[in-house]
Coordinates of C-alpha atoms in Angstrom, one line a residue:
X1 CA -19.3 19.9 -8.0
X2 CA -17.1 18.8 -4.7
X3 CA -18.5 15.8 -4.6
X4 CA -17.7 14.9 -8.2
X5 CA -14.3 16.0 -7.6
X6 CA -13.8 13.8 -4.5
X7 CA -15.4 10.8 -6.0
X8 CA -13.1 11.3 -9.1
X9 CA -9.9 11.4 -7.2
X10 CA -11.0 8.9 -4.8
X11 CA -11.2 6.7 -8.1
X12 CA -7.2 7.6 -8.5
X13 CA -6.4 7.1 -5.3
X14 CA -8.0 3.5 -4.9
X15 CA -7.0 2.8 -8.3
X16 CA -3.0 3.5 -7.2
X17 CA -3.2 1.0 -4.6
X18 CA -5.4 -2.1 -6.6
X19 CA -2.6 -1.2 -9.5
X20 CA 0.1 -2.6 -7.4
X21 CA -2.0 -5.4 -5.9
X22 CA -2.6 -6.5 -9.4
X23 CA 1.3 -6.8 -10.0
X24 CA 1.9 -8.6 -6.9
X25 CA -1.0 -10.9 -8.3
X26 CA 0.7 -10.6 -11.7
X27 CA 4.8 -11.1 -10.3
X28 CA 3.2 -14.8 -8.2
X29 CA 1.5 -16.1 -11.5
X30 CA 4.8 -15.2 -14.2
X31 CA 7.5 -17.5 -15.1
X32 CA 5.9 -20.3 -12.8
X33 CA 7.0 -18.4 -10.0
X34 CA 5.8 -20.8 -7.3
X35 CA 7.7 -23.8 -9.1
X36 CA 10.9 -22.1 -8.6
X37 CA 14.2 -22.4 -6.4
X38 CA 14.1 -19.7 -4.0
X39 CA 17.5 -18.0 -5.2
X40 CA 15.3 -17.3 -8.7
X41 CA 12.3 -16.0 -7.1
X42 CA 14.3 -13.8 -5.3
X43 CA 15.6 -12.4 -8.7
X44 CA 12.3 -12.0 -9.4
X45 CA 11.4 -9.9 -6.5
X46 CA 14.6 -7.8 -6.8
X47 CA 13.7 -7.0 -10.7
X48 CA 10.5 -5.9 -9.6
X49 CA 11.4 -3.6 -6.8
X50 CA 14.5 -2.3 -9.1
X51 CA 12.1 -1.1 -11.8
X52 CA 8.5 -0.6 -9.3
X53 CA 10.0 1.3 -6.4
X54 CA 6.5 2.3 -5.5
X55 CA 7.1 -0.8 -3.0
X56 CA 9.0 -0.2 -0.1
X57 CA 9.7 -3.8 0.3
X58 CA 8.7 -7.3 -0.7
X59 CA 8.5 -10.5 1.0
X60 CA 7.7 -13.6 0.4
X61 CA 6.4 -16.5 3.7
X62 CA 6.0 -20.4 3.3
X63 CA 3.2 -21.8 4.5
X64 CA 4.1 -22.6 7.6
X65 CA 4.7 -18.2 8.1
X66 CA 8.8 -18.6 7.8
X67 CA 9.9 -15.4 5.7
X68 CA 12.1 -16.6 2.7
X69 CA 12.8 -13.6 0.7
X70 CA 13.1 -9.9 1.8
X71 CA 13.9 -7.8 -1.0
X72 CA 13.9 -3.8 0.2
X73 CA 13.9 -0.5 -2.1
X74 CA 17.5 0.5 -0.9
X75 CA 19.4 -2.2 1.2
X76 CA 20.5 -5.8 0.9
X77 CA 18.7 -8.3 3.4
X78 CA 20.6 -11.5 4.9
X79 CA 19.4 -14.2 5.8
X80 CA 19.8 -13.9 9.5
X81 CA 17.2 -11.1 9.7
X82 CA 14.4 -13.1 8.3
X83 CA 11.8 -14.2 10.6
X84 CA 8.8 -16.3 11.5
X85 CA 5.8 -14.6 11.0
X86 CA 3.7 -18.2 11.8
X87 CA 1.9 -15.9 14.9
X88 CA 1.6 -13.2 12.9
X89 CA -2.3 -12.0 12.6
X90 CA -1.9 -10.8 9.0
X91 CA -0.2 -14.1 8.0
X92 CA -2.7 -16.3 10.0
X93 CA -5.6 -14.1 8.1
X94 CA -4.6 -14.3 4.5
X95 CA -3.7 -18.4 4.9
X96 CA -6.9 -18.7 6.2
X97 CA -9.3 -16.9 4.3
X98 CA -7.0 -17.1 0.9
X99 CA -8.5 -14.0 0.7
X100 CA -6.1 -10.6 0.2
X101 CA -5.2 -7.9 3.0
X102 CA -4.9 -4.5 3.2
X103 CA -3.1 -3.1 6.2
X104 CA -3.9 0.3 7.9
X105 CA -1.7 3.4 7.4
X106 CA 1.6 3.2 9.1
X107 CA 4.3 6.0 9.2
X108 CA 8.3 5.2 8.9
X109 CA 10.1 5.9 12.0
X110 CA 13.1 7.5 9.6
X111 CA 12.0 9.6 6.8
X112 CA 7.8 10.1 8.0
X113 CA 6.6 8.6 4.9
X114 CA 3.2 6.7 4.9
X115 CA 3.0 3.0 3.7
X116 CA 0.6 0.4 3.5
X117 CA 0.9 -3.4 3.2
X118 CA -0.8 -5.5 1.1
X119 CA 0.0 -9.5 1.1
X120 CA -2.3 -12.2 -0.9
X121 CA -2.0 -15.6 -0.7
X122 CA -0.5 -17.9 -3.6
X123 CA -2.9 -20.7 -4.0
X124 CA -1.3 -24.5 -5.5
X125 CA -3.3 -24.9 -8.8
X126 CA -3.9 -28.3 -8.7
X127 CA -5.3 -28.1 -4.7
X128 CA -6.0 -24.8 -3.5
X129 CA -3.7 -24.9 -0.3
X130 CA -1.5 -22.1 0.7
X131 CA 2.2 -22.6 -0.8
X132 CA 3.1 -18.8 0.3
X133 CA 2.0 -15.3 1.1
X134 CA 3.4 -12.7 -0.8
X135 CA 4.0 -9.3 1.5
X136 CA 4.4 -6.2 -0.4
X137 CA 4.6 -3.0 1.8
X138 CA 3.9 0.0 -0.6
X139 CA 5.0 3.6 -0.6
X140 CA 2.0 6.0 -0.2
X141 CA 4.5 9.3 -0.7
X142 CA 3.9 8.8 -4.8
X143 CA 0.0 9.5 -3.7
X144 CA 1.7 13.3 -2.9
X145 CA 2.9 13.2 -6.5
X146 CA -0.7 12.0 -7.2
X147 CA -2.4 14.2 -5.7
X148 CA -0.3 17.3 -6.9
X149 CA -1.4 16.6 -10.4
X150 CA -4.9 15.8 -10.1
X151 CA -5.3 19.2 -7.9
X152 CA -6.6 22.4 -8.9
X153 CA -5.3 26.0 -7.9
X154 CA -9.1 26.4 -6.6
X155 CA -9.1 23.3 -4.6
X156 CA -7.4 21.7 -1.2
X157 CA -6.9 18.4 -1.4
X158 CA -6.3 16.1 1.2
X159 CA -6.2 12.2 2.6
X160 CA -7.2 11.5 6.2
X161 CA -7.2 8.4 8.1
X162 CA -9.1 7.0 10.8
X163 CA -7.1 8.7 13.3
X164 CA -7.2 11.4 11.5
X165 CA -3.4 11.6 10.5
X166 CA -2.8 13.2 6.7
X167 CA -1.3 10.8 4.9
X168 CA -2.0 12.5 1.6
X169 CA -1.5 16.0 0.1
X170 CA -0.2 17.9 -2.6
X171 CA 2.3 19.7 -0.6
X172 CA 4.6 16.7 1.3
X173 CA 5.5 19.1 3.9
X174 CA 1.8 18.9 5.2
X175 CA 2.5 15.5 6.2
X176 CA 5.6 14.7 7.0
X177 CA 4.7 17.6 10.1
X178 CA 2.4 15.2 11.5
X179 CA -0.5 17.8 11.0
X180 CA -3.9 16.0 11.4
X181 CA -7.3 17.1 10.8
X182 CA -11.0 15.9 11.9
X183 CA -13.5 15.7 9.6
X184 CA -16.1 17.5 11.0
X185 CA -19.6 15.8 11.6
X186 CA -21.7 16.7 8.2
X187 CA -19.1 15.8 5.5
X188 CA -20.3 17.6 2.8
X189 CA -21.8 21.3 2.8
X190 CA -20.1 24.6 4.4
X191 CA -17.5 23.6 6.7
X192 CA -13.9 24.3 8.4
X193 CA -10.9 23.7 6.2
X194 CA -7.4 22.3 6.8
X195 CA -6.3 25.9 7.8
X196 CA -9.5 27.0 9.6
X197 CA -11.0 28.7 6.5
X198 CA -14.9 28.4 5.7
X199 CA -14.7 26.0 2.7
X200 CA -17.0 24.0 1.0
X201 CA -16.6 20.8 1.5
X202 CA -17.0 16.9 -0.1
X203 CA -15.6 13.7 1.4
X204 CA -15.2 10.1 -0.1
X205 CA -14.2 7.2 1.8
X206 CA -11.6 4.8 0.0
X207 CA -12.2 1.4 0.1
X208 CA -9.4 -1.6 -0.4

């Protein structure tokens, strides 16, 4: 039964994430977005973070790795703090392979929260080169709200990642404290729990 119930939510969970790679996919096809003068695709990005503020930010990089939008959740961004990302791995990766990226687990220095980026590359119809890469760094606290209503009174319910930091959980409190946990070496039978209780336990690993 807990590995139905893991494999279900893992389902939710990797389901969150490929939702809002599909509107970044979606938001670089509408309105002939790659056709248009940067001031209007910057409307673009600031309607979609206005009414999808499961992003955290959104940025959009030429070809040659020169940011030319920022658009962030809460503040205005000028200009002057845009920057070259031409050295930047994640940049050189997705230009090269034209392939889309998932970024590991990062925590804000401010309010805790974990996020995770996601950039794919906008392709020219006509000749399949790189005109930009689309950077979209997503908000991984509306997993919490996830999580809380796909749990059961009966159940604990929790993301781990490879360093074993929590970055998911019903309660938010679990992980804004830092609290980690390790999964133990056989994933799935009688085990130790987040709190040290005997528990019975199933794992799924999410994949992006």
């Amino acid at each position: 039964h807990q590995r139905i119930e893991a494999e279900r939510i893992s389902i939710a969970v990797e389901d969150y994430v490929r939702e809002l790679e599909r509107v970044l996919e979606l938001t670089s096809k509408a309105h002939g977005f790659m056709s248009l003068h940067p001031p209007e695709q910057q409307n673009i990005l600031e309607e979609l973070i206005a009414y999808e503020n499961r992003f955290e930010d959104l940025t959009l990089v030429d070809s040659d790795g020169k940011e030319l939008i920022r658009s962030n959740r809460i503040q205005v961004v000028p200009q002057t703090a845009l920057v070259d990302r031409a050295n930047d791995p994640v940049f050189q990766q997705v230009a090269k392979l034209k392939s889309n990226y998932f970024g590991p687990v990062q925590f804000d220095n401010v309010t805790g929260e974990p996020r995770i980026d996601i950039a794919i590359p906008l392709q020219s119809f006509h000749t399949g080169d790189i005109k930009f890469v689309l950077f979209g760094s997503v908000r991984l606290k509306k997993i919490w709200d996830l999580l809380d209503s796909i749990s059961r009174p009966d159940q604990s319910i929790f993301i781990v990642d490879g360093q074993g930091n929590i970055i998911g959980h019903p309660d938010p409190s679990v992980t804004l404290s830092g609290q980690k946990f390790q999964l133990p070496a056989t994933t799935s039978g009688i085990s130790r729990g987040l709190n040290g209780e005997e528990v019975v336990m199933a794992t799924k690993g999410l994949a992006f």
